[in-house]
CSV table of C-alpha atoms in Angstrom, one decimal:
chain,number,residue,atom,x,y,z
A,1075,MET,CA,270.3,23.9,161.7
A,1076,ARG,CA,270.0,27.6,161.4
A,1077,PRO,CA,272.9,29.8,162.5
A,1078,LEU,CA,272.7,31.9,165.6
A,1079,GLU,CA,272.3,35.1,163.6
A,1080,VAL,CA,269.1,33.8,161.9
A,1081,ARG,CA,267.6,32.4,165.1
A,1082,LEU,CA,268.3,35.6,167.0
A,1083,SER,CA,266.9,37.7,164.2
A,1084,ALA,CA,263.7,35.7,164.2
A,1085,ALA,CA,263.4,35.9,168.0
A,1086,ILE,CA,263.9,39.7,168.0
A,1087,VAL,CA,261.3,40.2,165.2
A,1088,LEU,CA,258.8,38.0,167.0
A,1089,ALA,CA,259.4,39.7,170.4
A,1090,ALA,CA,259.1,43.2,168.9
A,1091,ALA,CA,255.8,42.3,167.2
A,1092,VAL,CA,254.4,41.0,170.5
A,1093,VAL,CA,255.6,44.1,172.4
A,1094,PHE,CA,254.1,46.5,169.9
A,1095,LEU,CA,250.8,44.7,169.9
A,1096,GLY,CA,250.9,44.8,173.7
A,1097,HIS,CA,251.4,48.6,173.6
A,1098,ALA,CA,248.4,48.9,171.3
A,1099,LEU,CA,246.3,46.9,173.8
A,1100,LEU,CA,247.5,49.1,176.6
A,1101,ARG,CA,246.2,52.2,174.8
A,1102,GLU,CA,242.6,50.9,175.1
A,1103,ASP,CA,241.5,52.4,171.8
A,1104,PRO,CA,240.2,49.9,169.2
A,1105,GLY,CA,241.3,52.3,166.4
A,1106,VAL,CA,244.9,52.1,167.5
A,1107,LEU,CA,245.1,48.4,167.0
A,1108,ARG,CA,244.9,48.4,163.2
A,1109,PHE,CA,248.4,49.7,162.5
A,1110,PRO,CA,250.1,47.3,164.9
A,1111,LEU,CA,248.2,44.4,163.3
A,1112,VAL,CA,249.5,45.5,159.9
A,1113,LEU,CA,253.1,45.6,161.3
A,1114,ALA,CA,252.5,42.2,162.8
A,1115,VAL,CA,251.6,40.8,159.3
A,1116,ILE,CA,254.8,42.3,157.9
A,1117,ALA,CA,256.7,40.7,160.8
A,1118,ALA,CA,255.1,37.4,160.0
A,1119,VAL,CA,256.3,37.8,156.4
A,1120,ALA,CA,259.8,38.4,157.7
A,1121,LEU,CA,259.6,35.4,160.0
A,1122,ALA,CA,258.3,33.2,157.2
A,1123,ALA,CA,261.2,34.3,155.0
A,1124,MET,CA,263.7,33.6,157.7
A,1125,TRP,CA,262.3,30.2,158.2
A,1126,THR,CA,262.8,29.1,154.6
A,1127,ARG,CA,266.2,28.6,153.0
A,1128,LEU,CA,265.3,30.1,149.7
A,1129,ARG,CA,267.9,32.4,148.1
A,1130,ALA,CA,265.4,35.3,147.9
A,1131,ALA,CA,264.2,34.8,151.5
A,1132,ARG,CA,267.0,36.9,153.0
A,1133,LEU,CA,266.2,39.8,150.7
A,1134,ILE,CA,262.5,39.6,151.6
A,1135,ALA,CA,263.3,39.4,155.3
A,1136,VAL,CA,265.7,42.4,155.1
A,1137,VAL,CA,263.1,44.5,153.2
A,1138,ALA,CA,260.3,43.6,155.6
A,1139,VAL,CA,262.4,44.3,158.7
A,1140,GLY,CA,263.6,47.5,157.1
A,1141,LEU,CA,260.0,48.6,156.7
A,1142,LEU,CA,259.3,47.8,160.3
A,1143,ALA,CA,262.4,49.9,161.4
A,1144,LEU,CA,261.1,52.8,159.3
A,1145,ALA,CA,257.6,52.5,160.7
A,1146,HIS,CA,258.9,52.5,164.3
A,1147,THR,CA,261.2,55.5,163.5
A,1148,VAL,CA,258.2,57.5,162.3
A,1149,ILE,CA,256.3,56.5,165.4
A,1150,ALA,CA,259.2,57.5,167.6
A,1151,LEU,CA,259.3,60.9,166.0
A,1152,GLY,CA,255.5,61.5,166.2
A,1153,ALA,CA,253.4,63.3,168.6
A,1154,LEU,CA,252.5,60.4,170.9
A,1155,PRO,CA,252.9,59.7,174.6
A,1156,TRP,CA,256.5,59.6,175.6
A,1157,TRP,CA,256.5,55.9,176.5
A,1158,VAL,CA,255.2,55.0,173.1
A,1159,ARG,CA,257.9,57.1,171.4
A,1160,VAL,CA,260.7,55.6,173.6
A,1161,SER,CA,259.6,52.0,173.1
A,1162,SER,CA,259.2,52.6,169.3
A,1163,GLY,CA,262.7,54.0,169.2
A,1164,LEU,CA,264.0,51.0,170.9
A,1165,LEU,CA,262.1,48.7,168.6
A,1166,ALA,CA,263.5,50.6,165.6
A,1167,ALA,CA,267.0,50.1,166.9
A,1168,ALA,CA,266.2,46.4,167.4
A,1169,HIS,CA,265.0,46.1,163.8
A,1170,VAL,CA,268.1,47.8,162.5
A,1171,TYR,CA,270.2,45.2,164.5
A,1172,VAL,CA,268.2,42.4,162.8
A,1173,VAL,CA,269.0,43.8,159.4
A,1174,ILE,CA,272.7,43.9,160.3
A,1175,LEU,CA,272.5,40.3,161.6
A,1176,LEU,CA,270.9,39.2,158.3
A,1177,LEU,CA,273.7,40.7,156.3
A,1178,THR,CA,276.5,38.8,158.2
A,1179,GLY,CA,278.4,36.0,156.6
A,1180,PRO,CA,276.8,33.1,158.5
A,1181,ALA,CA,273.3,34.3,157.5
A,1182,ARG,CA,274.4,34.7,153.9
A,1183,ALA,CA,275.8,31.2,153.9
A,1184,HIS,CA,272.6,29.8,155.4
A,1185,PHE,CA,270.4,31.4,152.7
A,1186,THR,CA,272.6,30.8,149.7
A,1187,GLY,CA,273.9,27.4,150.7
A,1188,VAL,CA,277.5,28.5,150.0
A,1189,PRO,CA,279.9,27.8,152.9
A,1190,ASN,CA,281.2,30.8,154.7
A,1191,ASP,CA,285.0,31.0,154.3
């Protein structure tokens, strides 16, 4: 069974991808949907990495979620409607929290197979 940190990380990444895709659909512009779809693919890579127990999976997940946090930070600092900037800022903070969760001892023990002392 996966530890709570890994399950919570996966849930946050999945929810953030759904929320961001929902924001793109609310903007009602087909050109706006392309970037959220790219971020959804990166989120899917992170989720797939978290699902496996390979040693490199944690690093892949941390890098992918770090890219998501960076993208949302850039969006939050851009010239977009206020509600998009605020929600992207919150999503960036959520992704940073996921990185922190993946760097905890229980997550490390899950991916390396070494018991956490």
